[in-house]
CSV table of C-alpha atoms and ligand atoms in Angstrom, one decimal:
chain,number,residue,atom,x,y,z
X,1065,UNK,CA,15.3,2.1,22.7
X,1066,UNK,CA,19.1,1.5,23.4
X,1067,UNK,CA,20.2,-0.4,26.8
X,1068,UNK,CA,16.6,-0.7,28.7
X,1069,UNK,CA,16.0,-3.6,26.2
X,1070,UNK,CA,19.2,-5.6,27.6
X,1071,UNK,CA,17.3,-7.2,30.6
X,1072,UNK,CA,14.2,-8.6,28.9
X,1073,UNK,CA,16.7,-9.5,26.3
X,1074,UNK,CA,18.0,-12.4,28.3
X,1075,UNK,CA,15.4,-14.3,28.9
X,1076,UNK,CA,14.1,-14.1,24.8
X,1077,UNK,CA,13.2,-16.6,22.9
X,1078,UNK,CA,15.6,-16.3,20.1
X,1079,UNK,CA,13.0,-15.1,17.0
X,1080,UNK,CA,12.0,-12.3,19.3
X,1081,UNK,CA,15.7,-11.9,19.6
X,1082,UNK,CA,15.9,-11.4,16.2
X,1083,UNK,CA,13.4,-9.6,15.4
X,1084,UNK,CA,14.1,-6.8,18.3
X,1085,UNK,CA,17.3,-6.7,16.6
X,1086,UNK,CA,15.5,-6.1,13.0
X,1087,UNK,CA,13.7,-3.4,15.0
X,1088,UNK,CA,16.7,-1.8,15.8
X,1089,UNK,CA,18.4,-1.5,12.3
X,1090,UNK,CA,15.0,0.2,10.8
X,1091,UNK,CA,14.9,2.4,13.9
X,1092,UNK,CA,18.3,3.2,12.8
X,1093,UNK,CA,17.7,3.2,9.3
X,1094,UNK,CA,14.7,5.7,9.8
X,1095,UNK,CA,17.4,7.9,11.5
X,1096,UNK,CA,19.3,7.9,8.3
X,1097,UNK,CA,21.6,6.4,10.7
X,1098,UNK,CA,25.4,5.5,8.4
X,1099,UNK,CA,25.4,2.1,7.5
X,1100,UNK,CA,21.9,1.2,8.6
X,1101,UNK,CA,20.9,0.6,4.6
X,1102,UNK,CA,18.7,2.6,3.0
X,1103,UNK,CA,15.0,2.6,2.6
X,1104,UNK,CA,12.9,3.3,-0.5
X,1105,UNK,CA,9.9,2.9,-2.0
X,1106,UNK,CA,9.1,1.2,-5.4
X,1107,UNK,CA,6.7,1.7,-7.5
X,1108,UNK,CA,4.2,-1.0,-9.3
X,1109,UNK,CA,1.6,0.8,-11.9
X,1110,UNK,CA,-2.1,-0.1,-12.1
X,1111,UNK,CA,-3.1,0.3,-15.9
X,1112,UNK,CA,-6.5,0.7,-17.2
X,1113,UNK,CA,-8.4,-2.2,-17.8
X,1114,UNK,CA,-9.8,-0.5,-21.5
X,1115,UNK,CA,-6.8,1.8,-22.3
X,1116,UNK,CA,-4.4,0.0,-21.1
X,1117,UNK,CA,-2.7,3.6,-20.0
X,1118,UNK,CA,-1.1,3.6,-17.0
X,1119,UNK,CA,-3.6,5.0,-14.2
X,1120,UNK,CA,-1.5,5.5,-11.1
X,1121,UNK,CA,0.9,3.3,-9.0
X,1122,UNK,CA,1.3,1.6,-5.6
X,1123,UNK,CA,4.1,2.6,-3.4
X,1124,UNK,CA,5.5,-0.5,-1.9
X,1125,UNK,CA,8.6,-0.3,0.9
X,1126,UNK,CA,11.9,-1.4,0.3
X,1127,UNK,CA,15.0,-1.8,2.5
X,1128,UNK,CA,18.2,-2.4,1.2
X,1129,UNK,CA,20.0,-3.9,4.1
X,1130,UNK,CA,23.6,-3.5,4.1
X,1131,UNK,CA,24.4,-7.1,5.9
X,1132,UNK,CA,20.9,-8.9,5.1
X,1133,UNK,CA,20.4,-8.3,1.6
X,1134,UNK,CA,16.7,-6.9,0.7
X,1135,UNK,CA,14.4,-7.0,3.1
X,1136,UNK,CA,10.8,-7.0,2.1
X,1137,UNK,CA,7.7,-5.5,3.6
X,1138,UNK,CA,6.2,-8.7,4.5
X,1139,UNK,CA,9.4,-8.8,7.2
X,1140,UNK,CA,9.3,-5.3,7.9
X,1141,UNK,CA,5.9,-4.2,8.5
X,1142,UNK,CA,4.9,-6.9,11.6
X,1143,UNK,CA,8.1,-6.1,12.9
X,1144,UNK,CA,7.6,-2.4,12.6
X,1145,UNK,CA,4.3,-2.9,14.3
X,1146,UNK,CA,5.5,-5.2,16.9
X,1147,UNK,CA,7.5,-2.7,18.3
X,1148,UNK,CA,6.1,0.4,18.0
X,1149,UNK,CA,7.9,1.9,14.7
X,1150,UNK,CA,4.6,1.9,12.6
X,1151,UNK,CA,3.9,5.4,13.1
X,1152,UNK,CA,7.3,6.9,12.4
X,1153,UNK,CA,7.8,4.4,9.3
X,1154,UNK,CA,4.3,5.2,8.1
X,1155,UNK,CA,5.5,8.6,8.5
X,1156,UNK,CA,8.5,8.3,6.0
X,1157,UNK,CA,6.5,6.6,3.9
X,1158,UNK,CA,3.9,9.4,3.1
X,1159,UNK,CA,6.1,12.2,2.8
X,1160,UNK,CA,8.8,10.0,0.8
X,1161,UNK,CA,5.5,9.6,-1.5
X,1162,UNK,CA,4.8,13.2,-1.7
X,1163,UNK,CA,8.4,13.6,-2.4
X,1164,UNK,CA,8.6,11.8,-5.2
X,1165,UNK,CA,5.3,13.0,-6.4
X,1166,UNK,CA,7.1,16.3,-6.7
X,1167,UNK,CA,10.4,15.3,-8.1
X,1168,UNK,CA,8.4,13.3,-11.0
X,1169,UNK,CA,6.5,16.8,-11.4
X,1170,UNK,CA,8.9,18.2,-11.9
X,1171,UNK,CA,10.2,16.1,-14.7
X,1172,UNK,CA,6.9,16.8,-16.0
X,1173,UNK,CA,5.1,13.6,-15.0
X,1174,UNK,CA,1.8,13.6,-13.4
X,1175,UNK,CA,1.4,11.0,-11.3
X,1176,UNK,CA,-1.5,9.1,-8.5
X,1177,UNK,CA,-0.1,7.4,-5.7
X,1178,UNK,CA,-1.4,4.6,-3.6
X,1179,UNK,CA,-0.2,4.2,-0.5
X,1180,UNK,CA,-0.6,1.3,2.1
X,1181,UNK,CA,-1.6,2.3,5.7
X,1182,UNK,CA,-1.6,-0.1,9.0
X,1183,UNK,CA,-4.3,-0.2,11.6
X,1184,UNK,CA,-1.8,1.4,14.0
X,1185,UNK,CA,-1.9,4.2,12.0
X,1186,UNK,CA,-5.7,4.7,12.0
X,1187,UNK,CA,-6.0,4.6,16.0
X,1188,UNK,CA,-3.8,8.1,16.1
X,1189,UNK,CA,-6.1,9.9,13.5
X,1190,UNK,CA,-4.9,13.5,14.7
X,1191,UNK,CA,-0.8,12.6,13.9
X,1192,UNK,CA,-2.2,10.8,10.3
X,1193,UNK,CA,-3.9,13.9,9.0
X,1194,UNK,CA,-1.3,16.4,10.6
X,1195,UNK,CA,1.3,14.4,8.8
X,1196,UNK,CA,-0.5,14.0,5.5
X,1197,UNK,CA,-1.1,17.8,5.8
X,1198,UNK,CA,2.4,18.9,6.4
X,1199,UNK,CA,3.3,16.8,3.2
X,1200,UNK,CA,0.7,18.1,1.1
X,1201,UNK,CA,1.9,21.2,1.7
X,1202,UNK,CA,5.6,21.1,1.5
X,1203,UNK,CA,5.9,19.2,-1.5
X,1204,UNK,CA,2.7,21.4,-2.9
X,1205,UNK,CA,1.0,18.2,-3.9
X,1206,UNK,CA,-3.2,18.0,-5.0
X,1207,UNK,CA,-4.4,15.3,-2.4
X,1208,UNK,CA,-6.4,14.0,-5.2
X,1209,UNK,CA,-3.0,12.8,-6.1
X,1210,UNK,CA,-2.9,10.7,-3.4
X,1211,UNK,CA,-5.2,7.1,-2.6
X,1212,UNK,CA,-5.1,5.8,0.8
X,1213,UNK,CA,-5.3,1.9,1.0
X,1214,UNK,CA,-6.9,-0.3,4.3
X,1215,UNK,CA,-6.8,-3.8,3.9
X,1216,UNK,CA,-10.8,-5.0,4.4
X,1217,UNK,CA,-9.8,-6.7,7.9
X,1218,UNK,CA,-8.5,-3.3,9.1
X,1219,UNK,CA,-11.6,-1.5,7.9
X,1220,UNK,CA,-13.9,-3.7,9.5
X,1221,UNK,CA,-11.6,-4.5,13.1
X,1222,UNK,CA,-13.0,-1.2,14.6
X,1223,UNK,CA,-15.6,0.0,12.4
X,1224,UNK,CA,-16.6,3.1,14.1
X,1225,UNK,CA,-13.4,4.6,14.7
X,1226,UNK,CA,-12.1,3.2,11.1
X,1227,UNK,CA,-15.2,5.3,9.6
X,1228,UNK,CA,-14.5,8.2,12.0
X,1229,UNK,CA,-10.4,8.6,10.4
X,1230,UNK,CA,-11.6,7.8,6.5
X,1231,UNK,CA,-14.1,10.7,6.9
X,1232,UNK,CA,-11.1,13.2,8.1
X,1233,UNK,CA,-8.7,11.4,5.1
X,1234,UNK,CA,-11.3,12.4,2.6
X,1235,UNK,CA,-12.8,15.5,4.0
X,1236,UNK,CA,-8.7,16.1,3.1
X,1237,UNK,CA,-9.5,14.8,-0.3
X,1238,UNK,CA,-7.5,11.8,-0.5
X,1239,UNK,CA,-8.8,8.8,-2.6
X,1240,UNK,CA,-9.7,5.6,0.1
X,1241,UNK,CA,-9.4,2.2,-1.5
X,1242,UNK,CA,-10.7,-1.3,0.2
X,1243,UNK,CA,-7.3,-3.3,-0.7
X,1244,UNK,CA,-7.1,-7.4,-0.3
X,1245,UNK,CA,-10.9,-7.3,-0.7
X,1246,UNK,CA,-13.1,-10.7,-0.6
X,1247,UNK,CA,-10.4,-12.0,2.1
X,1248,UNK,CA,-12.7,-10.8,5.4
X,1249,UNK,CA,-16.1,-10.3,6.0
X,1250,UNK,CA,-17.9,-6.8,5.6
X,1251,UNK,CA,-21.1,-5.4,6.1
X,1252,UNK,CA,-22.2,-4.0,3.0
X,1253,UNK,CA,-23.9,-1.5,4.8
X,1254,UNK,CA,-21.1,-0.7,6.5
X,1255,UNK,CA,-19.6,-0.2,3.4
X,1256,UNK,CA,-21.6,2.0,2.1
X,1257,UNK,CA,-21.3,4.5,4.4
X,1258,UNK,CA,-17.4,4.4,4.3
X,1259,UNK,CA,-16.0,7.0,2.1
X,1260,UNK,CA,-14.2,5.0,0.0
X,1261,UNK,CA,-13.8,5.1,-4.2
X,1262,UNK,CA,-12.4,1.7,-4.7
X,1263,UNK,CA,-12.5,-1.7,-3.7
X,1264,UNK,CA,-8.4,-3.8,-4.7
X,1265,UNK,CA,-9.5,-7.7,-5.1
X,1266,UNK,CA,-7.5,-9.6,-3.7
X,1267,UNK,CA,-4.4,-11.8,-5.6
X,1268,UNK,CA,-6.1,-15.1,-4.2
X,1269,UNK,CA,-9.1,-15.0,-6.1
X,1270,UNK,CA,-7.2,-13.3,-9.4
X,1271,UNK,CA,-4.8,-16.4,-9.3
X,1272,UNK,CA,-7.4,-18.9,-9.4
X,1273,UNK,CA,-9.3,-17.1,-12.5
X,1274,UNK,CA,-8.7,-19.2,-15.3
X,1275,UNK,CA,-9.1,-22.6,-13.1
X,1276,UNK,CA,-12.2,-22.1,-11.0
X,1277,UNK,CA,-15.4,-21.5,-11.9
X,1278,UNK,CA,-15.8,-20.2,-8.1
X,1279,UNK,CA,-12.8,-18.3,-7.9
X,1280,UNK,CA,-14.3,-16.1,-11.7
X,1281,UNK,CA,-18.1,-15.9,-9.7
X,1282,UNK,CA,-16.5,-14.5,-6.7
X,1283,UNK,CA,-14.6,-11.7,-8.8
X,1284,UNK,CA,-17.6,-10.9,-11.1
X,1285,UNK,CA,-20.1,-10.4,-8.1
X,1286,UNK,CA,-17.9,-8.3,-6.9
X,1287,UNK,CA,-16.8,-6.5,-9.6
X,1288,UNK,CA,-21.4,-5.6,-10.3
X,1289,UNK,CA,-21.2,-5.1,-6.8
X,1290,UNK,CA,-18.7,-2.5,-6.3
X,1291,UNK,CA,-20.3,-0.9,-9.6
X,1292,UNK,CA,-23.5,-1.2,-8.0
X,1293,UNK,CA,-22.2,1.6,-5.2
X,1294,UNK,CA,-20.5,3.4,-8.0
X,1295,UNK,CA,-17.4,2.2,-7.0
X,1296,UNK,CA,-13.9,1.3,-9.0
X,1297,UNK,CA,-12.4,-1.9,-8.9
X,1298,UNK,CA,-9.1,-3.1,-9.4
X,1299,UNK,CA,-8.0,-6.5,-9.5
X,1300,UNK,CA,-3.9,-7.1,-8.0
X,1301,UNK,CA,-1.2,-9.7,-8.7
X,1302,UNK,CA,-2.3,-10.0,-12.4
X,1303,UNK,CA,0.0,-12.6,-14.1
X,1304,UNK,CA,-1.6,-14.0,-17.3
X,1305,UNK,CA,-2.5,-12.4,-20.3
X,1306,UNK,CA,-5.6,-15.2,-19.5
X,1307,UNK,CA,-6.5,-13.8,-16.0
X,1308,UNK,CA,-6.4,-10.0,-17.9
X,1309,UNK,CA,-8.3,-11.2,-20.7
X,1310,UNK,CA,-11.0,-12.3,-18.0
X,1311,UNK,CA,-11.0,-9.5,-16.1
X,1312,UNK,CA,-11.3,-7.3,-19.0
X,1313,UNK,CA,-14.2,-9.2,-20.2
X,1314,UNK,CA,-15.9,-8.6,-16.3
X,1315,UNK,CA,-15.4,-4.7,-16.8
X,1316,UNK,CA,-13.0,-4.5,-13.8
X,1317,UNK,CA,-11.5,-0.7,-14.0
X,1318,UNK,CA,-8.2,-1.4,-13.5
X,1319,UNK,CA,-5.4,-3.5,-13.3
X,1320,UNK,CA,-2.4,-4.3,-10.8
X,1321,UNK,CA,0.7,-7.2,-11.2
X,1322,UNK,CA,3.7,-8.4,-12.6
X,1323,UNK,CA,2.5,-9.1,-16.1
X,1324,UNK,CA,2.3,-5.1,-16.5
X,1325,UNK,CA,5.5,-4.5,-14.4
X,1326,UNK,CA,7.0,-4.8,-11.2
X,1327,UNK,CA,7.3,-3.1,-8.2
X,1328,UNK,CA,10.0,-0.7,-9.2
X,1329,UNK,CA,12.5,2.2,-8.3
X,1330,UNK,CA,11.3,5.6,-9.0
X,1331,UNK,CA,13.4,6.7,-11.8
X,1332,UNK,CA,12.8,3.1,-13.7
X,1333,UNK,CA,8.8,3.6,-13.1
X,1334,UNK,CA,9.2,7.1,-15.1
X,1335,UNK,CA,10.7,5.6,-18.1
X,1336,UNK,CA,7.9,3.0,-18.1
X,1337,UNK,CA,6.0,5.1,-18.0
X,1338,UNK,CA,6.6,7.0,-21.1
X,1339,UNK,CA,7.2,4.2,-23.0
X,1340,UNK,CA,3.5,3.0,-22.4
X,1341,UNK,CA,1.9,3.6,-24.8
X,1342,UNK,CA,-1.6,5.8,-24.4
W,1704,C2E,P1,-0.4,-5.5,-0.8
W,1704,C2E,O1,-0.8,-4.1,-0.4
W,1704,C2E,O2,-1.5,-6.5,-1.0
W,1704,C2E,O3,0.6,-5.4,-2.0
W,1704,C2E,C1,0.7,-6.3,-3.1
W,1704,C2E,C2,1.8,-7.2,-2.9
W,1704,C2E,O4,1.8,-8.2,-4.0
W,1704,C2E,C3,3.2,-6.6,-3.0
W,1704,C2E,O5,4.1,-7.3,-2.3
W,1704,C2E,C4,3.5,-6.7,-4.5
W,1704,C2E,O6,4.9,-6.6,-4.8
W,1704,C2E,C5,3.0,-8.1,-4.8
W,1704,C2E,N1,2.6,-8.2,-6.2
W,1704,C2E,C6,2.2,-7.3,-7.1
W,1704,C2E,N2,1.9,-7.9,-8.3
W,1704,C2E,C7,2.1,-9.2,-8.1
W,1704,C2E,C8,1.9,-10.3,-9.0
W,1704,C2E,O7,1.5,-10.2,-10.2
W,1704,C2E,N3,2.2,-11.6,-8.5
W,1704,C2E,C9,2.6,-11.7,-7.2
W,1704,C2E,N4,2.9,-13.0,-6.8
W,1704,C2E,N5,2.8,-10.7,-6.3
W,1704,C2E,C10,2.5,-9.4,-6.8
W,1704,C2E,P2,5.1,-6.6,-1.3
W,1704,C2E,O8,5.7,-5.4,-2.0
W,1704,C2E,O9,6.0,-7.7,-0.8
W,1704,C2E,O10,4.2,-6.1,-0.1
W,1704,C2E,C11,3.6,-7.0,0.8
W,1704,C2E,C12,2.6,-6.3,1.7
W,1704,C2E,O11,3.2,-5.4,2.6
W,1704,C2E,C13,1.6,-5.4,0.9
W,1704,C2E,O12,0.5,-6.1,0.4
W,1704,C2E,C14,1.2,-4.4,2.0
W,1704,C2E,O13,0.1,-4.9,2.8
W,1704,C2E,C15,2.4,-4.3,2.9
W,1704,C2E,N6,3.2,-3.1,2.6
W,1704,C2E,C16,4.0,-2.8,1.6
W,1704,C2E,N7,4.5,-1.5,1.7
W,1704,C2E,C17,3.9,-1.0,2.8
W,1704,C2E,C18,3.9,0.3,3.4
W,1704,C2E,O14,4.6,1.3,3.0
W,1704,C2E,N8,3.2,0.5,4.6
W,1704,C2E,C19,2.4,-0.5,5.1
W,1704,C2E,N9,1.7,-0.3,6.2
W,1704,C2E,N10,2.3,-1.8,4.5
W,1704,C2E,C20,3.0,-2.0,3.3
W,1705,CA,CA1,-2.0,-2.5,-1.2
W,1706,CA,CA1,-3.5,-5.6,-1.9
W,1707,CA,CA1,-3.0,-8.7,-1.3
């Protein structure tokens, strides 16, 4: 950190620039650093596809930036990666989960957690289960409570040391879930030895539902496949009473997007929650 940047700084093109200096602030903002904004997470539920009860939520990361306004994960997480703040963010981000697991607990909501994990992440397996342990453990959370999610390109970049880490995550007894599915290209034998319980597809094809006759094949393959390997499926971004109606109709387990509700703060997600009704 600090001044051993200041040389390489000058000759920087100006986005790195920037970005070194977004680096910086969640450095500082992971410090808890005064006026370095705050992070959170928010929480989006995933409902049942027949009940329609809510069946867990997705954490998703937040940063209220004192000078820049919001900043959204899709800024935050290549940056974080860039420059080697993955592992401590990641960090925050589990036992902020189990945190919160605990404080809805104790307002006498049981709750399932999702959480997003990046490749980084995966290559120091030893740190990723010591971490997951510690939080289990402090917050006194069941790690069935918690569901792990790899996007299907970081599942399948390094397949034998990806398999290796899921094996430890659910020899811990954390869910594993396939997330952005149908966007790469796996093996499906390579899938069926992975530990996982669920397969997320992927907003692109749940978008194009009601439009494309491809786009409602893709989705319904992989809906019998994933039932095939006795697997749950969830389809994400869900807009359209249309595109729910469809995926009802295609048996898919669960469902994930803004036509159910948001990503939201933690407090707000409890209140949803008990107004749903079962
Ligand atoms: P993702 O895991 O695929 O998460 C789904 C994204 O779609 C979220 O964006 C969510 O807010 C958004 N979304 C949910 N429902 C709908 C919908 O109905 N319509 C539309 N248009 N969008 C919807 P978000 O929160 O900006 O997160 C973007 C990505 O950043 C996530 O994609 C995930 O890959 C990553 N991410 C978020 N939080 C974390 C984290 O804590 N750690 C890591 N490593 N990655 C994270
Ligand atoms: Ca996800
Ligand atoms: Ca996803
Ligand atoms: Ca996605």
């Amino acid at each position: 950190g600090g001044n051993g940047f200041a040389f390489f700084e000058a000759h920087m093109q100006a986005d790195v620039r920037d970005q070194l200096d977004l680096a910086r602030e969640l450095r500082a903002a992971l410090d808890g650093e005064a006026g370095a904004g705050r992070l959170q997470l928010h929480y989006q539920p995933k409902v049942d596809g027949s009940s329609n009860e809510i069946a867990g939520v997705e954490a998703l990361l937040r940063w209220q930036h004192p000078l820049r306004g919001p900043v959204g994960p899709a800024a935050v997480i290549p940056v974080a990666e860039r420059f080697g703040l993955i592992v401590a963010l990641g960090e925050w981000v589990i036992a902020e989960a189990c945190r919160q697991l605990a404080a809805w607990r104790s307002d006498g909501l049981t709750m399932r957690v999702a959480i997003n994990l990046s490749v980084q992440q995966l290559r120091q397996p030893e740190a990723l289960l010591q971490r997951f342990e510690e939080a289990l453990a402090r917050y006194r959370i069941d790690a069935r409570q918690l569901t792990c999610e790899i996007t299907e390109s970081v599942a399948m970049a390094d397949a034998a040391a990806t398999e290796a880490v899921l094996q430890h995550l659910g020899a811990l007894g954390l869910a594993l879930s396939i997330d952005d599915f149908g966007t790469g290209y796996s093996s499906l034998a390579y899938l069926r030895r992975l530990p996982v319980s669920q397969l997320k597809i992927d907003r692109s094809f749940v978008q194009d539902l009601e439009t494309s006759a491809d786009a409602r094949a893709i989705v319904k393959a992989v809906v019998e496949l994933a039932h095939a390997l006795s697997l749950e499926v969830v389809a994400e971004g869900v807009e359209t009473t249309g595109q729910a109606a469809v995926l009802r109709g295609m048996r898919c387990d669960k469902l994930q997007g803004y036509l159910f509700g948001r990503p939201m703060p933690a407090e707000e997600l409890a209140r949803w929650a008990k107004d749903t009704p079962a």
